[in-house]
Amino acid sequence: MSWGWFDPKGERTEELISEIPTPKNLEEYRKISSLSLHQILHYQESSDPHWKRPKELNGNVDIDREISNNIDNLGSFSWLKLKDTPDLNAGGEKMLDWTITCQDRNKEGGNEGPTSCVKAQGLMPCSPQRLVDIICTNNILDRKKWDENVKGMEIIEDFGKEMSILYRTYKSPFMGIAGRDFIIMNGLFESKDTYITYQTSINYPSFKGADPSAVRGVVKAGFIIEKIEGNPQLCRCIRFVWLNPRGMIPNWVVQASKGLAGSGMLKIRQAVRVDLKERPDFDARVVEIKKSESSRDNSPSKSESISLIQYADRQDPIRKLERKDSFEWSPENEKGKAHSIEFPLPKTSSEEFHSQIIKHKQQKELKDQELSMKLQRRQMIAQKTQELNQMTESHVDQLLRTLSSIQSELQQSSDVVERLYVEVQQEKQERKRLCELVEKQQEELRRNKLEKMEELALIHHRASASPKMSWGMIGLAVLWPFITYALADFIRKRRSRK
């Protein structure tokens, strides 16, 4: 089991998460789908009290009561506003507010942590049908246009257009953290003016294709797409994401991911603008398909023929067409009569036909990737050009004043450096003079010391010789009287003899 740090190794066993349901039959799947839909409705009603749900979803009191019990008294939660995200590439619609607003569902004014719900809403420059087609796509390349972190997608079980079981893997946007995967039940609700797509995590024990390098997460999410009255090429998109990544993930990582809610909506809007250029006739095809479906429903007998508009739509021709030598097209003429026109199909086997279709799809995907990259580069260039054009004369004056102030500060700094350099040179000269003076004093001290040592040696020598001289003088002084007496006596005797 991985704790959310680095990539786990080895094989992975499918684990059951106690906090999410494990449906066993179609009835339980439908109940979970209905609960997930009404939970998205409750999130929207708690964040916007003036919003009204579609009439088709009113009156289910039991489900509303169960939802209220499951999400812990939803009325006591508050929604705190996050930082808005403006769109700099909104185009020429200056009268519309293209800012993406974001809210975070908090408990009693405090941060609820990694399990809080984040809401983001904004306008989309397309019809609701086109936006639903972009969001609900099961093509990995189309989804990566607005969901860059998705790695893989797989349909586990398909119950029709309104409900399916999907497996998705996501790479981590942060280094050192393992990716996440989800088994989700996807649903779609359609009404006249509102589309709601919703997802909720479930346990699916029989699934064996889980990525061993990912950690299983829990998610509850959904989109509410509303038609704007008076403008068929404009809709309001509201997105809810409740995510529990599970594992030992730091709280700052989760909080940082909440701040990406607005940028995620911007990527959806960019994908819409790219799709408008790639499929300009999408809305016309949708209208024609609805007309053809309504005409077939009103007719007493349904023909097995297929319309050219349906054949040109983004559908798998292998799944929609039966293998025949030809197929029929039966349009109605002006008088209401039908003419049957046969189109021959190529004389190839089903495997060759399938390989040709796959090759054609791959070529189309490569072209779509090249076109999207070119469009992204053009958008970046346009954004930089727009930022430069937004610099007014006051901004230029402010920049000049800032530059002049920086220049004056640099001049002052250079003066200070020059003064410090002069002081350092003077200090070096003073140190040199002091060193010479110290050397002279030391030389004088050495000479004085030598002289004193010589004087001391002389004194010592004199002191050592003086005792002999003093004893001789003392003896002479003692004997001198006797010598003088004897000498006088000798002289007297000589005189007496004469």
Short mmCIF file of C-alpha atoms in Angstrom, two decimals:
data_model
loop_
_atom_site.label_atom_id
_atom_site.label_comp_id
_atom_site.label_asym_id
_atom_site.label_seq_id
_atom_site.Cartn_x
_atom_site.Cartn_y
_atom_site.Cartn_z
CA MET A 1 0.00 0.00 0.00
CA SER A 2 1.27 3.47 -0.89
CA TRP A 3 1.03 6.36 1.53
CA GLY A 4 1.11 8.98 -1.17
CA TRP A 5 4.89 9.57 -1.31
CA PHE A 6 6.84 8.41 -4.38
CA ASP A 7 5.62 5.55 -6.60
CA PRO A 8 4.61 2.21 -5.08
CA LYS A 9 6.23 -0.90 -6.54
CA GLY A 10 4.92 -4.35 -7.29
CA GLU A 11 1.47 -5.66 -8.11
CA ARG A 12 -1.60 -3.99 -6.74
CA THR A 13 -4.62 -5.68 -5.21
CA GLU A 14 -8.01 -4.03 -5.57
CA GLU A 15 -8.95 -2.53 -2.21
CA LEU A 16 -12.42 -1.68 -0.93
CA ILE A 17 -12.88 1.75 0.61
CA SER A 18 -15.36 1.73 3.45
CA GLU A 19 -16.53 5.32 2.95
CA ILE A 20 -17.88 4.73 -0.58
CA PRO A 21 -20.61 2.29 -1.72
CA THR A 22 -20.17 -1.08 -3.44
CA PRO A 23 -23.18 -1.56 -5.73
CA LYS A 24 -24.15 -5.10 -6.71
CA ASN A 25 -27.02 -4.70 -9.17
CA LEU A 26 -28.56 -2.18 -11.54
CA GLU A 27 -31.06 -0.94 -8.98
CA GLU A 28 -28.27 0.01 -6.55
CA TYR A 29 -26.38 1.72 -9.38
CA ARG A 30 -29.44 3.84 -10.17
CA LYS A 31 -29.93 4.75 -6.52
CA ILE A 32 -26.28 5.87 -6.15
CA SER A 33 -26.59 7.86 -9.37
CA SER A 34 -29.70 9.63 -8.09
CA LEU A 35 -28.02 10.41 -4.75
CA SER A 36 -25.00 11.85 -6.54
CA LEU A 37 -27.19 14.05 -8.74
CA HIS A 38 -29.15 15.43 -5.79
CA GLN A 39 -25.94 16.05 -3.84
CA ILE A 40 -24.75 18.35 -6.65
CA LEU A 41 -28.13 20.10 -6.46
CA HIS A 42 -27.77 20.60 -2.69
CA TYR A 43 -24.25 22.04 -3.13
CA GLN A 44 -25.59 24.55 -5.64
CA GLU A 45 -28.60 25.49 -3.51
CA SER A 46 -26.47 26.00 -0.40
CA SER A 47 -23.96 28.22 -2.26
CA ASP A 48 -26.62 30.16 -4.20
CA PRO A 49 -29.96 30.42 -2.35
CA HIS A 50 -31.60 32.16 -5.33
CA TRP A 51 -30.91 29.27 -7.70
CA LYS A 52 -33.85 27.05 -8.63
CA ARG A 53 -33.47 23.44 -9.64
CA PRO A 54 -35.14 22.09 -12.82
CA LYS A 55 -38.80 21.18 -12.44
CA GLU A 56 -38.13 17.56 -13.40
CA LEU A 57 -36.04 17.13 -10.20
CA ASN A 58 -38.58 18.48 -7.73
CA GLY A 59 -40.67 16.35 -5.38
CA ASN A 60 -38.23 13.54 -4.44
CA VAL A 61 -38.42 14.10 -0.67
CA ASP A 62 -36.83 10.78 0.37
CA ILE A 63 -33.64 11.37 -1.62
CA ASP A 64 -33.36 14.97 -0.40
CA ARG A 65 -33.68 13.81 3.21
CA GLU A 66 -31.03 11.09 2.72
CA ILE A 67 -28.66 13.60 1.07
CA SER A 68 -29.07 16.03 3.96
CA ASN A 69 -28.21 13.28 6.45
CA ASN A 70 -25.18 12.10 4.47
CA ILE A 71 -23.48 15.49 4.20
CA ASP A 72 -23.73 16.47 7.86
CA ASN A 73 -26.34 19.22 8.05
CA LEU A 74 -25.44 21.07 4.88
CA GLY A 75 -27.13 24.29 5.99
CA SER A 76 -24.51 24.88 8.73
CA PHE A 77 -21.68 25.06 6.18
CA SER A 78 -20.56 28.35 4.72
CA TRP A 79 -18.93 29.09 1.37
CA LEU A 80 -15.87 31.31 1.50
CA LYS A 81 -14.81 33.17 -1.63
CA LEU A 82 -11.45 32.26 -3.12
CA LYS A 83 -9.34 34.42 -5.41
CA ASP A 84 -11.09 35.22 -8.70
CA THR A 85 -9.36 34.35 -11.99
CA PRO A 86 -9.78 36.89 -14.82
CA ASP A 87 -9.60 35.79 -18.46
CA LEU A 88 -7.20 37.99 -20.48
CA ASN A 89 -8.19 36.25 -23.74
CA ALA A 90 -11.93 36.85 -23.45
CA GLY A 91 -12.15 38.29 -26.96
CA GLY A 92 -14.15 41.30 -28.01
CA GLU A 93 -17.15 40.83 -25.70
CA LYS A 94 -16.40 43.81 -23.48
CA MET A 95 -19.92 43.93 -22.03
CA LEU A 96 -19.65 40.47 -20.46
CA ASP A 97 -17.85 39.56 -17.25
CA TRP A 98 -15.46 36.70 -18.13
CA THR A 99 -14.03 36.42 -14.60
CA ILE A 100 -14.05 32.94 -13.04
CA THR A 101 -15.37 33.09 -9.45
CA CYS A 102 -14.38 30.38 -6.96
CA GLN A 103 -15.70 29.39 -3.53
CA ASP A 104 -14.57 26.91 -0.88
CA ARG A 105 -17.08 25.06 1.33
CA ASN A 106 -15.92 25.55 4.94
CA LYS A 107 -17.24 24.46 8.30
CA GLU A 108 -18.18 27.19 10.78
CA GLY A 109 -15.85 29.66 9.13
CA GLY A 110 -12.77 27.43 9.56
CA ASN A 111 -10.88 25.41 7.01
CA GLU A 112 -12.35 21.95 6.63
CA GLY A 113 -9.16 20.54 5.13
CA PRO A 114 -8.75 18.16 2.20
CA THR A 115 -12.41 17.02 2.15
CA SER A 116 -14.04 20.38 1.49
CA CYS A 117 -15.89 21.11 -1.74
CA VAL A 118 -14.64 23.77 -4.16
CA LYS A 119 -16.99 25.59 -6.53
CA ALA A 120 -16.00 27.50 -9.68
CA GLN A 121 -18.34 29.17 -12.15
CA GLY A 122 -18.12 31.33 -15.22
CA LEU A 123 -19.50 31.92 -18.70
CA MET A 124 -18.59 29.76 -21.69
CA PRO A 125 -18.77 31.12 -25.27
CA CYS A 126 -20.67 28.17 -26.75
CA SER A 127 -23.97 26.34 -26.64
CA PRO A 128 -24.73 24.01 -23.71
CA GLN A 129 -24.73 20.97 -26.04
CA ARG A 130 -21.21 21.70 -27.25
CA LEU A 131 -19.91 22.16 -23.69
CA VAL A 132 -21.50 18.86 -22.59
CA ASP A 133 -19.87 17.10 -25.56
CA ILE A 134 -16.44 18.55 -24.61
CA ILE A 135 -16.72 17.69 -20.90
CA CYS A 136 -18.26 14.20 -21.26
CA THR A 137 -15.87 12.97 -23.94
CA ASN A 138 -14.23 9.57 -23.45
CA ASN A 139 -11.43 10.38 -25.88
CA ILE A 140 -8.21 10.85 -23.89
CA LEU A 141 -6.77 13.36 -26.38
CA ASP A 142 -9.91 15.52 -26.29
CA ARG A 143 -10.00 15.46 -22.50
CA LYS A 144 -6.33 16.42 -22.19
CA LYS A 145 -7.17 19.71 -23.91
CA TRP A 146 -8.72 20.92 -20.64
CA ASP A 147 -7.62 18.26 -18.11
CA GLU A 148 -3.82 18.12 -18.50
CA ASN A 149 -3.12 15.81 -15.53
CA VAL A 150 -5.23 12.90 -16.81
CA LYS A 151 -3.09 9.90 -17.84
CA GLY A 152 -5.61 7.27 -18.91
CA MET A 153 -9.32 6.54 -19.28
CA GLU A 154 -11.19 3.27 -19.58
CA ILE A 155 -14.90 2.40 -19.74
CA ILE A 156 -15.50 -0.48 -17.34
CA GLU A 157 -19.26 -0.82 -17.90
CA ASP A 158 -21.69 1.17 -20.03
CA PHE A 159 -25.36 1.37 -19.03
CA GLY A 160 -26.27 3.78 -21.83
CA LYS A 161 -26.06 7.52 -22.36
CA GLU A 162 -27.21 8.45 -18.84
CA MET A 163 -24.92 6.21 -16.72
CA SER A 164 -21.54 4.47 -17.07
CA ILE A 165 -18.64 3.18 -14.92
CA LEU A 166 -15.24 4.69 -15.74
CA TYR A 167 -11.64 4.22 -14.58
CA ARG A 168 -9.31 7.24 -14.73
CA THR A 169 -5.70 7.75 -13.73
CA TYR A 170 -4.10 11.13 -12.99
CA LYS A 171 -0.49 12.19 -12.65
CA SER A 172 0.51 14.29 -9.67
CA PRO A 173 1.15 18.01 -10.33
CA PHE A 174 3.82 17.98 -7.58
CA MET A 175 7.20 16.23 -7.52
CA GLY A 176 7.66 13.30 -5.13
CA ILE A 177 3.93 12.50 -4.80
CA ALA A 178 2.37 9.42 -6.41
CA GLY A 179 -0.45 9.75 -8.92
CA ARG A 180 -4.09 8.97 -8.16
CA ASP A 181 -6.71 6.80 -9.82
CA PHE A 182 -10.48 6.70 -9.46
CA ILE A 183 -13.32 4.32 -10.26
CA ILE A 184 -16.28 6.62 -10.79
CA MET A 185 -19.90 6.29 -11.80
CA ASN A 186 -20.68 8.93 -14.40
CA GLY A 187 -24.19 10.26 -14.99
CA LEU A 188 -25.90 12.84 -17.17
CA PHE A 189 -29.19 14.67 -16.66
CA GLU A 190 -30.78 16.66 -19.48
CA SER A 191 -33.66 19.11 -19.41
CA LYS A 192 -34.80 21.93 -21.67
CA ASP A 193 -32.42 24.60 -20.36
CA THR A 194 -30.11 22.70 -17.97
CA TYR A 195 -27.57 19.90 -18.27
CA ILE A 196 -26.05 18.26 -15.19
CA THR A 197 -23.14 15.83 -15.41
CA TYR A 198 -22.06 14.22 -12.13
CA GLN A 199 -19.49 11.68 -10.92
CA THR A 200 -19.05 9.78 -7.67
CA SER A 201 -16.50 7.18 -6.56
CA ILE A 202 -17.60 3.59 -6.03
CA ASN A 203 -15.98 0.23 -5.28
CA TYR A 204 -15.76 -2.22 -8.17
CA PRO A 205 -14.04 -5.39 -6.84
CA SER A 206 -14.03 -7.25 -10.17
CA PHE A 207 -11.89 -4.61 -11.93
CA LYS A 208 -8.34 -5.93 -12.53
CA GLY A 209 -6.75 -3.21 -14.63
CA ALA A 210 -5.71 -0.77 -11.87
CA ASP A 211 -2.41 1.08 -12.26
CA PRO A 212 0.06 -0.30 -9.64
CA SER A 213 1.86 3.06 -9.40
CA ALA A 214 -1.28 5.01 -8.37
CA VAL A 215 -3.15 5.50 -5.09
CA ARG A 216 -6.92 5.11 -5.05
CA GLY A 217 -8.70 8.39 -4.28
CA VAL A 218 -12.30 9.41 -3.63
CA VAL A 219 -14.06 12.11 -5.62
CA LYS A 220 -17.51 13.61 -5.93
CA ALA A 221 -17.82 16.12 -8.72
CA GLY A 222 -20.21 17.57 -11.24
CA PHE A 223 -21.02 20.28 -13.75
CA ILE A 224 -24.21 22.33 -13.99
CA ILE A 225 -24.54 23.86 -17.46
CA GLU A 226 -27.33 26.39 -17.93
CA LYS A 227 -28.62 28.05 -21.06
CA ILE A 228 -28.45 31.87 -21.23
CA GLU A 229 -31.73 33.36 -22.40
CA GLY A 230 -31.44 35.41 -25.58
CA ASN A 231 -27.96 34.07 -26.52
CA PRO A 232 -27.82 30.48 -27.79
CA GLN A 233 -24.01 30.66 -28.13
CA LEU A 234 -23.46 31.43 -24.44
CA CYS A 235 -23.95 29.28 -21.33
CA ARG A 236 -23.12 29.36 -17.64
CA CYS A 237 -20.87 26.57 -16.34
CA ILE A 238 -20.78 25.69 -12.61
CA ARG A 239 -18.30 23.10 -11.41
CA PHE A 240 -18.16 21.32 -8.03
CA VAL A 241 -15.22 19.16 -6.90
CA TRP A 242 -15.09 17.29 -3.58
CA LEU A 243 -11.79 15.40 -3.43
CA ASN A 244 -10.18 13.17 -0.84
CA PRO A 245 -6.76 12.13 -2.25
CA ARG A 246 -6.18 9.70 0.65
CA GLY A 247 -2.72 8.80 1.84
CA MET A 248 -0.22 10.94 3.74
CA ILE A 249 -0.52 14.11 1.67
CA PRO A 250 0.58 17.42 3.28
CA ASN A 251 -2.26 19.86 3.83
CA TRP A 252 -0.44 22.63 1.95
CA VAL A 253 -0.49 20.47 -1.20
CA VAL A 254 -4.27 20.11 -0.96
CA GLN A 255 -4.72 23.81 -0.27
CA ALA A 256 -2.51 24.66 -3.27
CA SER A 257 -4.62 22.42 -5.51
CA LYS A 258 -7.75 24.30 -4.40
CA GLY A 259 -6.25 27.46 -5.83
CA LEU A 260 -6.16 25.81 -9.28
CA ALA A 261 -9.98 25.69 -9.57
CA GLY A 262 -10.14 28.94 -11.51
CA SER A 263 -7.33 27.97 -13.90
CA GLY A 264 -9.13 24.67 -14.58
CA MET A 265 -12.21 26.57 -15.76
CA LEU A 266 -9.99 28.77 -17.94
CA LYS A 267 -8.59 25.65 -19.60
CA ILE A 268 -12.14 24.46 -20.32
CA ARG A 269 -12.88 27.85 -21.90
CA GLN A 270 -9.72 27.60 -24.02
CA ALA A 271 -10.76 24.11 -25.14
CA VAL A 272 -14.17 25.53 -26.11
CA ARG A 273 -12.55 28.23 -28.26
CA VAL A 274 -10.36 25.63 -29.99
CA ASP A 275 -13.41 23.39 -30.60
CA LEU A 276 -15.34 26.31 -32.12
CA LYS A 277 -12.63 26.59 -34.78
CA GLU A 278 -12.27 22.86 -35.33
CA ARG A 279 -16.01 22.06 -35.49
CA PRO A 280 -17.87 25.19 -36.58
CA ASP A 281 -20.87 23.16 -37.82
CA PHE A 282 -21.40 21.19 -34.58
CA ASP A 283 -24.54 23.09 -33.48
CA ALA A 284 -26.08 22.75 -36.94
CA ARG A 285 -25.50 19.00 -36.87
CA VAL A 286 -27.11 18.78 -33.42
CA VAL A 287 -30.21 20.61 -34.67
CA GLU A 288 -30.49 18.37 -37.72
CA ILE A 289 -30.08 15.22 -35.62
CA LYS A 290 -32.83 16.36 -33.25
CA LYS A 291 -35.14 17.07 -36.19
CA SER A 292 -34.44 13.70 -37.75
CA GLU A 293 -34.99 11.92 -34.42
CA SER A 294 -38.28 13.74 -33.84
CA SER A 295 -39.44 12.93 -37.39
CA ARG A 296 -38.58 9.23 -36.93
CA ASP A 297 -40.37 9.16 -33.58
CA ASN A 298 -43.54 10.67 -35.10
CA SER A 299 -43.57 8.34 -38.11
CA PRO A 300 -45.52 5.02 -37.73
CA SER A 301 -42.67 2.84 -39.10
CA LYS A 302 -39.00 3.44 -38.45
CA SER A 303 -36.65 2.81 -41.33
CA GLU A 304 -33.32 1.08 -40.81
CA SER A 305 -31.60 3.69 -42.97
CA ILE A 306 -29.11 6.16 -41.56
CA SER A 307 -28.87 9.89 -42.28
CA LEU A 308 -25.72 11.43 -43.70
CA ILE A 309 -25.60 13.97 -40.85
CA GLN A 310 -25.55 11.20 -38.23
CA TYR A 311 -22.88 9.36 -40.22
CA ALA A 312 -20.74 12.53 -40.31
CA ASP A 313 -21.01 13.02 -36.52
CA ARG A 314 -18.19 11.94 -34.17
CA GLN A 315 -19.38 8.40 -33.68
CA ASP A 316 -17.74 5.06 -34.22
CA PRO A 317 -18.93 3.85 -37.67
CA ILE A 318 -18.10 0.24 -36.81
CA ARG A 319 -20.54 0.29 -33.89
CA LYS A 320 -23.25 2.26 -35.73
CA LEU A 321 -23.19 0.59 -39.20
CA GLU A 322 -23.96 -2.98 -39.91
CA ARG A 323 -21.71 -4.80 -42.37
CA LYS A 324 -23.52 -4.68 -45.73
CA ASP A 325 -22.56 -4.11 -49.33
CA SER A 326 -24.47 -0.78 -49.28
CA PHE A 327 -26.50 1.46 -47.00
CA GLU A 328 -29.58 3.50 -47.77
CA TRP A 329 -30.43 7.15 -47.34
CA SER A 330 -34.14 7.97 -47.40
CA PRO A 331 -34.77 11.74 -47.31
CA GLU A 332 -38.29 13.09 -47.75
CA ASN A 333 -38.97 15.11 -50.87
CA GLU A 334 -41.21 18.14 -51.10
CA LYS A 335 -44.39 16.05 -51.56
CA GLY A 336 -43.69 13.90 -48.53
CA LYS A 337 -42.63 10.82 -50.48
CA ALA A 338 -39.37 9.04 -49.73
CA HIS A 339 -36.74 8.09 -52.29
CA SER A 340 -34.21 5.38 -51.48
CA ILE A 341 -30.61 6.04 -52.57
CA GLU A 342 -27.99 3.33 -52.17
CA PHE A 343 -24.32 4.05 -51.53
CA PRO A 344 -21.90 1.16 -52.17
CA LEU A 345 -19.46 0.33 -49.40
CA PRO A 346 -15.86 -0.75 -50.13
CA LYS A 347 -15.34 -4.45 -50.75
CA THR A 348 -13.10 -5.02 -47.78
CA SER A 349 -13.22 -7.29 -44.76
CA SER A 350 -14.32 -6.02 -41.37
CA GLU A 351 -10.75 -6.21 -40.02
CA GLU A 352 -9.37 -4.16 -42.91
CA PHE A 353 -12.21 -1.68 -42.56
CA HIS A 354 -11.54 -1.45 -38.82
CA SER A 355 -7.79 -0.88 -39.37
CA GLN A 356 -8.54 1.83 -41.94
CA ILE A 357 -10.85 3.60 -39.50
CA ILE A 358 -8.23 3.41 -36.70
CA LYS A 359 -5.53 4.74 -39.04
CA HIS A 360 -7.81 7.59 -40.08
CA LYS A 361 -8.53 8.41 -36.43
CA GLN A 362 -4.84 8.42 -35.55
CA GLN A 363 -4.06 10.78 -38.43
CA LYS A 364 -6.90 13.06 -37.36
CA GLU A 365 -5.68 13.05 -33.74
CA LEU A 366 -2.15 14.00 -34.85
CA LYS A 367 -3.53 16.86 -36.91
CA ASP A 368 -5.68 17.96 -33.98
CA GLN A 369 -2.64 17.95 -31.69
CA GLU A 370 -0.60 20.04 -34.15
CA LEU A 371 -3.48 22.47 -34.56
CA SER A 372 -3.99 22.80 -30.79
CA MET A 373 -0.27 23.46 -30.28
CA LYS A 374 -0.32 26.17 -32.95
CA LEU A 375 -3.39 27.71 -31.36
CA GLN A 376 -1.76 27.68 -27.92
CA ARG A 377 1.32 29.43 -29.30
CA ARG A 378 -0.86 32.03 -31.00
CA GLN A 379 -2.80 32.58 -27.77
CA MET A 380 0.45 33.08 -25.84
CA ILE A 381 1.67 35.61 -28.40
CA ALA A 382 -1.67 37.41 -28.33
CA GLN A 383 -1.61 37.49 -24.53
CA LYS A 384 1.89 39.00 -24.46
CA THR A 385 0.88 41.56 -27.12
CA GLN A 386 -2.21 42.49 -25.15
CA GLU A 387 -0.17 42.95 -21.98
CA LEU A 388 2.22 45.27 -23.83
CA ASN A 389 -0.65 47.26 -25.35
CA GLN A 390 -2.19 47.75 -21.92
CA MET A 391 0.86 49.73 -20.76
CA THR A 392 -0.34 53.37 -20.84
CA GLU A 393 1.72 56.58 -20.75
CA SER A 394 1.34 56.79 -16.99
CA HIS A 395 2.90 53.36 -16.66
CA VAL A 396 5.81 54.49 -18.82
CA ASP A 397 6.26 57.66 -16.71
CA GLN A 398 6.18 55.58 -13.57
CA LEU A 399 8.81 53.27 -15.00
CA LEU A 400 10.99 56.27 -15.92
CA ARG A 401 10.68 57.68 -12.41
CA THR A 402 11.56 54.33 -10.98
CA LEU A 403 14.59 54.09 -13.26
CA SER A 404 15.75 57.62 -12.32
CA SER A 405 15.42 56.84 -8.63
CA ILE A 406 17.38 53.62 -9.14
CA GLN A 407 20.05 55.58 -11.03
CA SER A 408 20.37 58.17 -8.23
CA GLU A 409 20.62 55.39 -5.66
CA LEU A 410 23.35 53.76 -7.75
CA GLN A 411 25.24 57.11 -7.93
CA GLN A 412 25.00 57.51 -4.17
CA SER A 413 26.17 53.97 -3.72
CA SER A 414 29.16 54.59 -6.03
CA ASP A 415 30.09 57.75 -4.04
CA VAL A 416 29.93 55.82 -0.80
CA VAL A 417 32.09 53.07 -2.29
CA GLU A 418 34.67 55.61 -3.52
CA ARG A 419 34.80 57.29 -0.10
CA LEU A 420 35.25 53.96 1.58
CA TYR A 421 38.05 53.12 -0.88
CA VAL A 422 39.90 56.37 -0.01
CA GLU A 423 39.49 55.68 3.69
CA VAL A 424 40.84 52.17 3.21
CA GLN A 425 43.89 53.49 1.34
CA GLN A 426 44.58 56.06 4.10
CA GLU A 427 44.24 53.39 6.71
CA LYS A 428 46.75 51.24 4.81
CA GLN A 429 49.27 54.11 4.69
CA GLU A 430 48.81 54.82 8.41
CA ARG A 431 49.35 51.14 9.17
CA LYS A 432 52.54 51.17 7.06
CA ARG A 433 53.88 54.26 8.91
CA LEU A 434 53.08 52.70 12.26
CA CYS A 435 54.85 49.50 11.23
CA GLU A 436 57.99 51.44 10.27
CA LEU A 437 57.90 53.37 13.56
CA VAL A 438 57.55 50.15 15.50
CA GLU A 439 60.51 48.65 13.63
CA LYS A 440 62.67 51.71 14.48
CA GLN A 441 61.71 51.53 18.14
CA GLN A 442 62.50 47.84 18.20
CA GLU A 443 65.95 48.56 16.63
CA GLU A 444 66.67 51.24 19.24
CA LEU A 445 65.59 48.92 21.99
CA ARG A 446 67.94 46.26 20.66
CA ARG A 447 70.89 48.75 20.59
CA ASN A 448 70.13 50.01 24.09
CA LYS A 449 69.92 46.49 25.31
CA LEU A 450 73.33 45.64 23.83
CA GLU A 451 74.90 48.76 25.36
CA LYS A 452 73.48 47.96 28.76
CA MET A 453 74.71 44.43 28.47
CA GLU A 454 78.25 45.70 27.67
CA GLU A 455 78.19 48.11 30.62
CA LEU A 456 77.05 45.36 32.92
CA ALA A 457 79.84 43.10 31.69
CA LEU A 458 82.46 45.81 32.34
CA ILE A 459 81.10 46.49 35.80
CA HIS A 460 81.18 42.81 36.53
CA HIS A 461 84.77 42.57 35.35
CA ARG A 462 85.84 45.52 37.53
CA ALA A 463 83.99 44.10 40.46
CA SER A 464 85.79 40.79 40.11
CA ALA A 465 89.30 42.49 39.95
CA SER A 466 88.92 45.10 42.75
CA PRO A 467 89.23 42.74 45.83
CA LYS A 468 92.98 41.90 45.15
CA MET A 469 93.93 45.54 44.89
CA SER A 470 92.17 46.45 48.08
CA TRP A 471 93.97 43.76 50.20
CA GLY A 472 97.38 44.91 48.97
CA MET A 473 96.62 48.50 49.85
CA ILE A 474 95.34 47.44 53.20
CA GLY A 475 98.58 45.49 53.86
CA LEU A 476 100.66 48.46 52.66
CA ALA A 477 98.72 50.78 54.90
CA VAL A 478 99.26 48.47 57.87
CA LEU A 479 102.95 47.99 57.20
CA TRP A 480 103.66 51.63 56.21
CA PRO A 481 104.17 52.93 59.74
CA PHE A 482 106.61 50.16 60.52
CA ILE A 483 108.42 50.75 57.25
CA THR A 484 108.69 54.49 57.88
CA TYR A 485 109.88 53.87 61.48
CA ALA A 486 112.54 51.39 60.36
CA LEU A 487 113.62 53.74 57.59
CA ALA A 488 113.88 56.68 60.01
CA ASP A 489 115.76 54.55 62.50
CA PHE A 490 118.20 53.50 59.80
CA ILE A 491 118.78 57.07 58.72
CA ARG A 492 119.37 58.19 62.34
CA LYS A 493 121.90 55.45 62.98
CA ARG A 494 123.90 56.39 59.87
CA ARG A 495 124.02 59.94 60.92
CA SER A 496 125.17 58.96 64.44
CA ARG A 497 128.11 56.99 63.02
CA LYS A 498 129.43 59.89 61.11
#
